[in-house]
Amino acid sequence: MSVRTLPLVFINLGGEMLYILDQRLQALNTSEDNSEKVMNDIVGTMFSKDFMDELIKPQQLYSHRTLKTVLTRLAHASIMRLNPASMDRLYELMVMAFKYQVFLCPRPKDLLLITYNHIDTIREYVKHTPVVVNQVDETHRKIIEVYSSLPEGEFQLLRQTLLIFFQDMHVRVSLFLKNQIQNPNGRFALSTSGPVPHGIDVPGLIRMFDRKGREVRRCEFPTGGSYSSPVREGCFELHGDRVIRLGMNMYTINHPEETHTSKAPSVKTDDTPNLLAKEELNLLARLMGSMKAENMPETGFWINLFTTDQEEEEEAASDGAEESLFGVINIQAMQDEQVATELARIAGQFAEGEETPGNLSSSKGDDLLAMMDDL
């Protein structure tokens, strides 16, 4: 069964990417003009009408490989570029942050509140550019229109789809380790305390009724946690108090270590040819066709996204035998041909084991790359 999972995935992962970029741009005292241009370009691309119209269609969730490729192109909508290794690590960090939020989501429907928290913060990033703000607002209205009427069962299916998608991701993030919400093996340690979902009674009370529906007796039982009632329900409108904090920016300029990830294996890569590979590539081509960057400069600027080499070496030395964290991830000025090369490699892997008729002058992968060359 296909559910509308993609819009929520892209908005939440894109929001986490912007949080990280904003943190590092501020920490390195990047000029306000460059910072604003980076945010405007990425947000404008992510919330473009054609892109969102394609995402909103009911369809199966992408593979990690394809999702990361689209997000890479999204990051490259600005004057910055990420090398492949950097994007791999950034992708893992974004996914782990969103996975944690899905885990802690009080109700399946509250996935919308997490998404709205991301949209609210993204809107703040581009508040000085009315055209981009209008794009964000239009997308927000469309999300409200599509998702607000879905039944609870559909939200449960959506949440379950996300959990299945994230189940093999166990990357250690120092922010989570520091706050003891992630174990050394990369798995989250979920709390048994806190507010219960809205509309749910605090556990610990058993009530017994007679045949006429009258309460005759009460007794309590230990719950093993400390629960409380929710203050109120979050606002599902265009503007308002979302109440829950999930989806808010968890990074600060004073804690650069919060953007570290571990070297532990994360996604189990499946090299088996995908039967739906060509269809997925065609959809990817359509999506990327809406990501045209006008007047893109050939060169940009680079920043250290995470810690410096010296800081990383000192941290590795202090950890001793413990597995060290990832090193420097640089945002570098590169040519768009790098993305085309990566897509060519993916297309080649998809085509392995498939017979190509002799009367065809090019494969579907070649068609995709040709379309990319026209961007």
CSV table of C-alpha atoms in Angstrom, one decimal:
chain,number,residue,atom,x,y,z
A,1,MET,CA,0.0,0.0,0.0
A,2,SER,CA,1.3,3.4,-1.0
A,3,VAL,CA,1.1,6.2,1.5
A,4,ARG,CA,2.1,9.9,1.3
A,5,THR,CA,5.4,9.5,3.1
A,6,LEU,CA,7.8,11.4,0.9
A,7,PRO,CA,6.7,15.0,1.6
A,8,LEU,CA,7.1,14.5,5.3
A,9,VAL,CA,10.5,12.7,4.8
A,10,PHE,CA,11.9,15.5,2.6
A,11,ILE,CA,10.6,18.4,4.7
A,12,ASN,CA,11.9,16.9,8.0
A,13,LEU,CA,15.3,15.8,6.6
A,14,GLY,CA,15.7,19.0,4.7
A,15,GLY,CA,14.9,20.9,7.9
A,16,GLU,CA,17.6,19.0,9.8
A,17,MET,CA,20.1,19.8,7.1
A,18,LEU,CA,19.3,23.5,7.3
A,19,TYR,CA,19.7,23.4,11.1
A,20,ILE,CA,23.2,22.0,10.7
A,21,LEU,CA,24.2,24.5,8.0
A,22,ASP,CA,22.8,27.4,10.0
A,23,GLN,CA,24.8,26.3,13.0
A,24,ARG,CA,28.1,26.1,11.2
A,25,LEU,CA,27.6,29.3,9.1
A,26,GLN,CA,27.1,31.2,12.4
A,27,ALA,CA,30.0,29.5,14.1
A,28,LEU,CA,32.4,30.4,11.3
A,29,ASN,CA,31.2,34.0,11.0
A,30,THR,CA,30.1,33.5,7.4
A,31,SER,CA,29.0,36.8,5.8
A,32,GLU,CA,25.3,37.5,6.2
A,33,ASP,CA,24.8,37.8,2.4
A,34,ASN,CA,26.3,34.3,1.8
A,35,SER,CA,24.3,32.7,4.7
A,36,GLU,CA,21.1,34.2,3.5
A,37,LYS,CA,21.7,33.1,-0.1
A,38,VAL,CA,22.4,29.6,1.0
A,39,MET,CA,19.2,29.4,2.9
A,40,ASN,CA,17.1,31.1,0.2
A,41,ASP,CA,18.4,28.9,-2.6
A,42,ILE,CA,18.0,25.6,-0.7
A,43,VAL,CA,14.5,26.4,0.7
A,44,GLY,CA,13.3,27.8,-2.6
A,45,THR,CA,14.3,24.6,-4.3
A,46,MET,CA,12.9,22.3,-1.6
A,47,PHE,CA,9.5,24.1,-1.6
A,48,SER,CA,9.1,24.7,-5.3
A,49,LYS,CA,5.7,23.8,-6.6
A,50,ASP,CA,6.7,21.2,-9.2
A,51,PHE,CA,8.9,19.4,-6.7
A,52,MET,CA,6.2,19.2,-4.0
A,53,ASP,CA,3.5,18.3,-6.4
A,54,GLU,CA,5.5,15.3,-7.5
A,55,LEU,CA,6.3,14.3,-3.9
A,56,ILE,CA,2.7,14.6,-2.7
A,57,LYS,CA,1.5,11.8,-4.9
A,58,PRO,CA,0.9,8.5,-3.1
A,59,GLN,CA,3.9,6.3,-3.8
A,60,GLN,CA,6.4,3.9,-2.2
A,61,LEU,CA,9.2,5.4,-0.1
A,62,TYR,CA,12.5,5.7,-1.9
A,63,SER,CA,15.5,3.6,-1.2
A,64,HIS,CA,18.2,5.2,1.0
A,65,ARG,CA,20.5,5.5,-2.1
A,66,THR,CA,17.9,7.4,-4.2
A,67,LEU,CA,16.8,9.5,-1.3
A,68,LYS,CA,20.4,10.5,-0.6
A,69,THR,CA,20.9,11.4,-4.2
A,70,VAL,CA,17.9,13.7,-4.3
A,71,LEU,CA,19.0,15.4,-1.0
A,72,THR,CA,22.5,15.8,-2.5
A,73,ARG,CA,21.0,17.6,-5.4
A,74,LEU,CA,19.0,19.7,-3.0
A,75,ALA,CA,22.1,20.7,-1.1
A,76,HIS,CA,23.7,21.7,-4.3
A,77,ALA,CA,21.0,24.1,-5.2
A,78,SER,CA,23.1,26.8,-3.5
A,79,ILE,CA,26.6,28.1,-4.0
A,80,MET,CA,28.0,25.3,-1.8
A,81,ARG,CA,28.9,21.8,-2.7
A,82,LEU,CA,29.3,18.6,-0.7
A,83,ASN,CA,31.8,15.9,-1.7
A,84,PRO,CA,30.3,12.4,-1.7
A,85,ALA,CA,31.9,11.3,1.6
A,86,SER,CA,30.6,14.5,3.3
A,87,MET,CA,27.1,13.9,2.0
A,88,ASP,CA,27.1,10.3,3.3
A,89,ARG,CA,27.9,11.5,6.8
A,90,LEU,CA,25.5,14.4,6.7
A,91,TYR,CA,22.7,12.1,5.5
A,92,GLU,CA,23.3,9.8,8.4
A,93,LEU,CA,23.1,12.6,10.9
A,94,MET,CA,19.8,13.9,9.3
A,95,VAL,CA,18.3,10.5,9.3
A,96,MET,CA,19.2,9.7,12.9
A,97,ALA,CA,17.7,13.0,14.1
A,98,PHE,CA,14.4,12.3,12.3
A,99,LYS,CA,14.4,8.7,13.5
A,100,TYR,CA,14.7,9.8,17.1
A,101,GLN,CA,11.8,12.2,16.5
A,102,VAL,CA,9.6,9.5,15.0
A,103,PHE,CA,10.4,7.2,17.9
A,104,LEU,CA,9.3,9.8,20.5
A,105,CYS,CA,6.2,10.9,18.5
A,106,PRO,CA,3.4,10.7,21.1
A,107,ARG,CA,0.7,9.9,18.6
A,108,PRO,CA,1.1,8.9,14.9
A,109,LYS,CA,-0.8,12.1,14.0
A,110,ASP,CA,1.8,14.2,15.8
A,111,LEU,CA,4.2,13.5,12.9
A,112,LEU,CA,2.4,16.5,11.4
A,113,LEU,CA,3.4,18.7,14.5
A,114,ILE,CA,7.1,17.6,14.0
A,115,THR,CA,6.9,18.6,10.4
A,116,TYR,CA,5.2,21.9,11.2
A,117,ASN,CA,8.0,22.7,13.7
A,118,HIS,CA,10.5,22.2,10.9
A,119,ILE,CA,8.4,24.4,8.5
A,120,ASP,CA,8.1,27.1,11.2
A,121,THR,CA,11.8,27.3,11.7
A,122,ILE,CA,12.5,27.1,7.9
A,123,ARG,CA,10.1,30.0,7.4
A,124,GLU,CA,12.1,32.0,9.9
A,125,TYR,CA,15.3,31.4,8.0
A,126,VAL,CA,13.9,33.0,4.9
A,127,LYS,CA,11.7,35.7,6.5
A,128,HIS,CA,13.4,38.5,4.6
A,129,THR,CA,12.6,37.0,1.2
A,130,PRO,CA,8.9,37.3,0.6
A,131,VAL,CA,8.9,35.1,-2.6
A,132,VAL,CA,10.4,32.2,-0.7
A,133,VAL,CA,8.2,32.7,2.3
A,134,ASN,CA,5.2,32.4,0.0
A,135,GLN,CA,6.6,29.1,-1.4
A,136,VAL,CA,6.9,27.8,2.2
A,137,ASP,CA,3.3,29.0,3.1
A,138,GLU,CA,1.8,27.4,0.0
A,139,THR,CA,3.5,24.1,0.7
A,140,HIS,CA,2.4,24.3,4.3
A,141,ARG,CA,-1.2,24.8,3.2
A,142,LYS,CA,-1.0,21.9,0.9
A,143,ILE,CA,0.3,19.6,3.6
A,144,ILE,CA,-2.5,20.7,5.9
A,145,GLU,CA,-5.1,20.1,3.1
A,146,VAL,CA,-3.7,16.6,2.3
A,147,TYR,CA,-2.9,15.2,5.7
A,148,SER,CA,-5.4,16.8,8.2
A,149,SER,CA,-8.3,14.7,6.9
A,150,LEU,CA,-6.4,11.4,7.1
A,151,PRO,CA,-7.8,8.8,9.6
A,152,GLU,CA,-5.7,7.6,12.5
A,153,GLY,CA,-5.1,4.3,10.8
A,154,GLU,CA,-3.4,6.0,7.9
A,155,PHE,CA,-1.1,7.9,10.2
A,156,GLN,CA,-0.2,4.7,12.0
A,157,LEU,CA,0.7,3.1,8.6
A,158,LEU,CA,2.8,6.2,7.8
A,159,ARG,CA,4.7,6.0,11.1
A,160,GLN,CA,5.2,2.3,10.7
A,161,THR,CA,6.6,2.8,7.2
A,162,LEU,CA,9.1,5.3,8.5
A,163,LEU,CA,10.2,3.0,11.4
A,164,ILE,CA,10.8,0.1,8.9
A,165,PHE,CA,12.7,2.5,6.7
A,166,PHE,CA,15.0,3.6,9.6
A,167,GLN,CA,15.4,0.2,11.3
A,168,ASP,CA,18.9,-0.5,10.0
A,169,MET,CA,20.3,2.9,10.8
A,170,HIS,CA,22.2,2.8,14.1
A,171,VAL,CA,24.7,5.6,13.7
A,172,ARG,CA,26.2,7.1,16.9
A,173,VAL,CA,25.6,10.8,17.3
A,174,SER,CA,27.6,12.5,20.1
A,175,LEU,CA,24.7,14.8,21.0
A,176,PHE,CA,22.6,11.8,21.7
A,177,LEU,CA,25.4,10.0,23.5
A,178,LYS,CA,26.1,13.0,25.6
A,179,ASN,CA,22.5,13.3,26.7
A,180,GLN,CA,22.3,9.5,27.3
A,181,ILE,CA,19.4,9.0,24.9
A,182,GLN,CA,21.5,6.7,22.7
A,183,ASN,CA,23.5,3.6,23.7
A,184,PRO,CA,27.1,3.0,22.5
A,185,ASN,CA,25.7,0.5,20.0
A,186,GLY,CA,23.7,3.3,18.3
A,187,ARG,CA,20.3,2.3,19.5
A,188,PHE,CA,18.1,4.8,21.3
A,189,ALA,CA,17.3,4.5,25.0
A,190,LEU,CA,13.6,5.5,25.2
A,191,SER,CA,12.3,7.0,28.5
A,192,THR,CA,9.4,5.5,30.4
A,193,SER,CA,8.4,8.9,31.8
A,194,GLY,CA,6.9,12.1,30.6
A,195,PRO,CA,3.5,13.4,29.3
A,196,VAL,CA,1.2,10.8,27.7
A,197,PRO,CA,-0.3,11.5,24.3
A,198,HIS,CA,-3.2,14.0,24.1
A,199,GLY,CA,-6.5,12.3,24.9
A,200,ILE,CA,-4.9,9.4,26.8
A,201,ASP,CA,-5.3,8.8,30.5
A,202,VAL,CA,-2.2,8.6,32.7
A,203,PRO,CA,-1.5,4.9,33.3
A,204,GLY,CA,-1.7,3.4,36.8
A,205,LEU,CA,-5.4,3.2,37.5
A,206,ILE,CA,-7.8,0.3,37.1
A,207,ARG,CA,-11.5,1.0,37.2
A,208,MET,CA,-14.2,-1.8,37.4
A,209,PHE,CA,-17.8,-1.4,36.4
A,210,ASP,CA,-21.0,-3.4,37.0
A,211,ARG,CA,-23.4,-4.5,34.3
A,212,LYS,CA,-25.2,-1.2,34.3
A,213,GLY,CA,-22.0,0.7,33.6
A,214,ARG,CA,-21.6,2.1,37.1
A,215,GLU,CA,-18.1,2.3,38.5
A,216,VAL,CA,-17.9,0.1,41.6
A,217,ARG,CA,-14.2,-0.1,42.5
A,218,ARG,CA,-10.8,1.4,41.7
A,219,CYS,CA,-7.2,0.2,42.3
A,220,GLU,CA,-3.8,1.3,41.3
A,221,PHE,CA,-0.8,-0.5,39.9
A,222,PRO,CA,2.9,0.5,39.5
A,223,THR,CA,3.7,1.7,36.0
A,224,GLY,CA,7.5,1.7,36.2
A,225,GLY,CA,7.6,5.3,35.1
A,226,SER,CA,6.6,8.8,36.0
A,227,TYR,CA,3.8,10.0,33.6
A,228,SER,CA,1.8,13.2,33.4
A,229,SER,CA,-1.1,14.5,31.5
A,230,PRO,CA,-0.4,16.7,28.4
A,231,VAL,CA,-0.8,20.4,28.9
A,232,ARG,CA,-2.9,20.8,25.7
A,233,GLU,CA,-3.0,19.6,22.1
A,234,GLY,CA,-0.7,21.2,19.6
A,235,CYS,CA,-1.9,23.5,16.8
A,236,PHE,CA,-2.3,21.9,13.4
A,237,GLU,CA,-3.0,25.2,11.6
A,238,LEU,CA,-0.7,27.3,9.5
A,239,HIS,CA,0.6,29.2,12.6
A,240,GLY,CA,0.3,28.4,16.2
A,241,ASP,CA,1.9,26.7,19.2
A,242,ARG,CA,2.8,23.1,18.3
A,243,VAL,CA,3.4,22.3,22.0
A,244,ILE,CA,5.7,19.4,21.4
A,245,ARG,CA,9.4,20.3,21.0
A,246,LEU,CA,10.3,17.5,18.5
A,247,GLY,CA,11.4,19.0,15.2
A,248,MET,CA,12.9,22.1,16.8
A,249,ASN,CA,16.5,23.0,16.2
A,250,MET,CA,18.5,20.9,18.6
A,251,TYR,CA,21.9,22.3,17.5
A,252,THR,CA,23.6,25.4,19.0
A,253,ILE,CA,26.7,27.3,18.0
A,254,ASN,CA,28.3,26.5,21.3
A,255,HIS,CA,28.2,22.8,20.8
A,256,PRO,CA,29.9,21.8,17.5
A,257,GLU,CA,30.3,18.3,18.8
A,258,GLU,CA,26.6,17.8,18.5
A,259,THR,CA,27.0,17.3,14.7
A,260,HIS,CA,29.4,14.4,15.0
A,261,THR,CA,28.5,10.9,13.8
A,262,SER,CA,30.3,7.6,14.4
A,263,LYS,CA,32.1,5.4,12.1
A,264,ALA,CA,29.9,2.5,13.0
A,265,PRO,CA,28.2,0.8,9.9
A,266,SER,CA,24.7,2.2,9.3
A,267,VAL,CA,22.8,1.2,6.3
A,268,LYS,CA,23.0,-2.3,5.0
A,269,THR,CA,23.6,-1.8,1.3
A,270,ASP,CA,21.7,-4.1,-1.0
A,271,ASP,CA,23.5,-4.5,-4.3
A,272,THR,CA,20.8,-6.8,-5.8
A,273,PRO,CA,19.4,-5.2,-8.9
A,274,ASN,CA,16.1,-3.4,-8.2
A,275,LEU,CA,13.2,-4.5,-10.3
A,276,LEU,CA,11.7,-1.0,-9.9
A,277,ALA,CA,15.0,0.8,-10.6
A,278,LYS,CA,14.1,2.3,-13.9
A,279,GLU,CA,10.8,3.6,-12.7
A,280,GLU,CA,12.5,5.1,-9.7
A,281,LEU,CA,15.2,6.7,-11.8
A,282,ASN,CA,12.5,8.2,-14.1
A,283,LEU,CA,10.7,9.7,-11.1
A,284,LEU,CA,14.1,11.0,-9.8
A,285,ALA,CA,14.7,12.7,-13.1
A,286,ARG,CA,11.3,14.4,-13.0
A,287,LEU,CA,12.0,15.6,-9.5
A,288,MET,CA,15.4,16.9,-10.3
A,289,GLY,CA,14.0,18.6,-13.4
A,290,SER,CA,12.3,21.0,-11.1
A,291,MET,CA,15.5,21.8,-9.3
A,292,LYS,CA,17.1,24.3,-11.8
A,293,ALA,CA,19.4,26.8,-10.2
A,294,GLU,CA,19.4,29.9,-12.4
A,295,ASN,CA,22.7,31.9,-12.8
A,296,MET,CA,24.6,29.4,-10.7
A,297,PRO,CA,28.1,30.6,-10.1
A,298,GLU,CA,30.9,28.3,-11.1
A,299,THR,CA,32.6,28.7,-7.7
A,300,GLY,CA,31.4,29.2,-4.2
A,301,PHE,CA,32.8,29.1,-0.7
A,302,TRP,CA,33.8,26.3,1.6
A,303,ILE,CA,33.3,25.8,5.3
A,304,ASN,CA,34.1,23.1,7.8
A,305,LEU,CA,30.8,21.6,8.6
A,306,PHE,CA,32.0,19.7,11.6
A,307,THR,CA,35.2,19.9,13.8
A,308,THR,CA,38.6,20.9,12.5
A,309,ASP,CA,41.3,18.3,12.0
A,310,GLN,CA,43.1,19.4,15.1
A,311,GLU,CA,40.0,19.1,17.3
A,312,GLU,CA,39.3,15.7,15.8
A,313,GLU,CA,42.8,14.4,16.5
A,314,GLU,CA,42.6,15.6,20.1
A,315,GLU,CA,39.2,14.0,20.5
A,316,ALA,CA,40.4,10.7,19.1
A,317,ALA,CA,43.4,10.7,21.4
A,318,SER,CA,41.2,11.4,24.4
A,319,ASP,CA,38.9,8.5,23.5
A,320,GLY,CA,41.7,5.9,23.6
A,321,ALA,CA,40.4,2.6,22.5
A,322,GLU,CA,36.9,3.9,22.0
A,323,GLU,CA,35.8,4.3,18.4
A,324,SER,CA,36.5,7.8,17.2
A,325,LEU,CA,34.0,10.1,15.6
A,326,PHE,CA,33.9,11.2,12.0
A,327,GLY,CA,36.4,13.7,10.8
A,328,VAL,CA,36.0,17.0,8.9
A,329,ILE,CA,33.2,17.3,6.5
A,330,ASN,CA,33.9,20.2,4.1
A,331,ILE,CA,31.4,22.1,2.0
A,332,GLN,CA,33.4,22.7,-1.1
A,333,ALA,CA,32.9,24.4,-4.4
A,334,MET,CA,32.6,21.7,-7.1
A,335,GLN,CA,31.1,21.3,-10.5
A,336,ASP,CA,27.6,19.8,-11.1
A,337,GLU,CA,29.4,17.1,-13.2
A,338,GLN,CA,30.1,15.3,-9.9
A,339,VAL,CA,26.4,14.7,-9.3
A,340,ALA,CA,26.1,13.4,-12.9
A,341,THR,CA,29.0,11.0,-12.3
A,342,GLU,CA,27.3,9.7,-9.1
A,343,LEU,CA,24.1,9.2,-11.0
A,344,ALA,CA,25.9,7.4,-13.7
A,345,ARG,CA,27.4,5.0,-11.2
A,346,ILE,CA,24.0,4.4,-9.6
A,347,ALA,CA,22.4,3.8,-13.1
A,348,GLY,CA,25.1,1.4,-13.9
A,349,GLN,CA,24.5,-0.6,-10.7
A,350,PHE,CA,20.7,-0.6,-11.5
A,351,ALA,CA,21.4,-2.0,-15.0
A,352,GLU,CA,23.6,-4.9,-13.8
A,353,GLY,CA,22.2,-8.2,-14.7
A,354,GLU,CA,19.6,-6.7,-17.1
A,355,GLU,CA,19.6,-7.5,-20.8
A,356,THR,CA,19.6,-4.5,-23.0
A,357,PRO,CA,17.9,-5.0,-26.5
A,358,GLY,CA,20.3,-4.3,-29.3
A,359,ASN,CA,18.1,-1.9,-31.1
A,360,LEU,CA,18.1,0.6,-28.2
A,361,SER,CA,20.7,3.3,-28.6
A,362,SER,CA,20.7,4.2,-24.9
A,363,SER,CA,19.5,2.9,-21.6
A,364,LYS,CA,17.1,4.5,-19.2
A,365,GLY,CA,20.1,5.5,-17.1
A,366,ASP,CA,21.6,7.3,-20.1
A,367,ASP,CA,18.3,9.1,-20.7
A,368,LEU,CA,18.3,10.2,-17.1
A,369,LEU,CA,21.8,11.6,-17.4
A,370,ALA,CA,21.0,13.4,-20.6
A,371,MET,CA,18.1,15.0,-18.8
A,372,MET,CA,20.5,16.0,-16.0
A,373,ASP,CA,22.9,17.6,-18.5
A,374,ASP,CA,20.0,19.9,-19.6
A,375,LEU,CA,19.5,21.3,-16.1
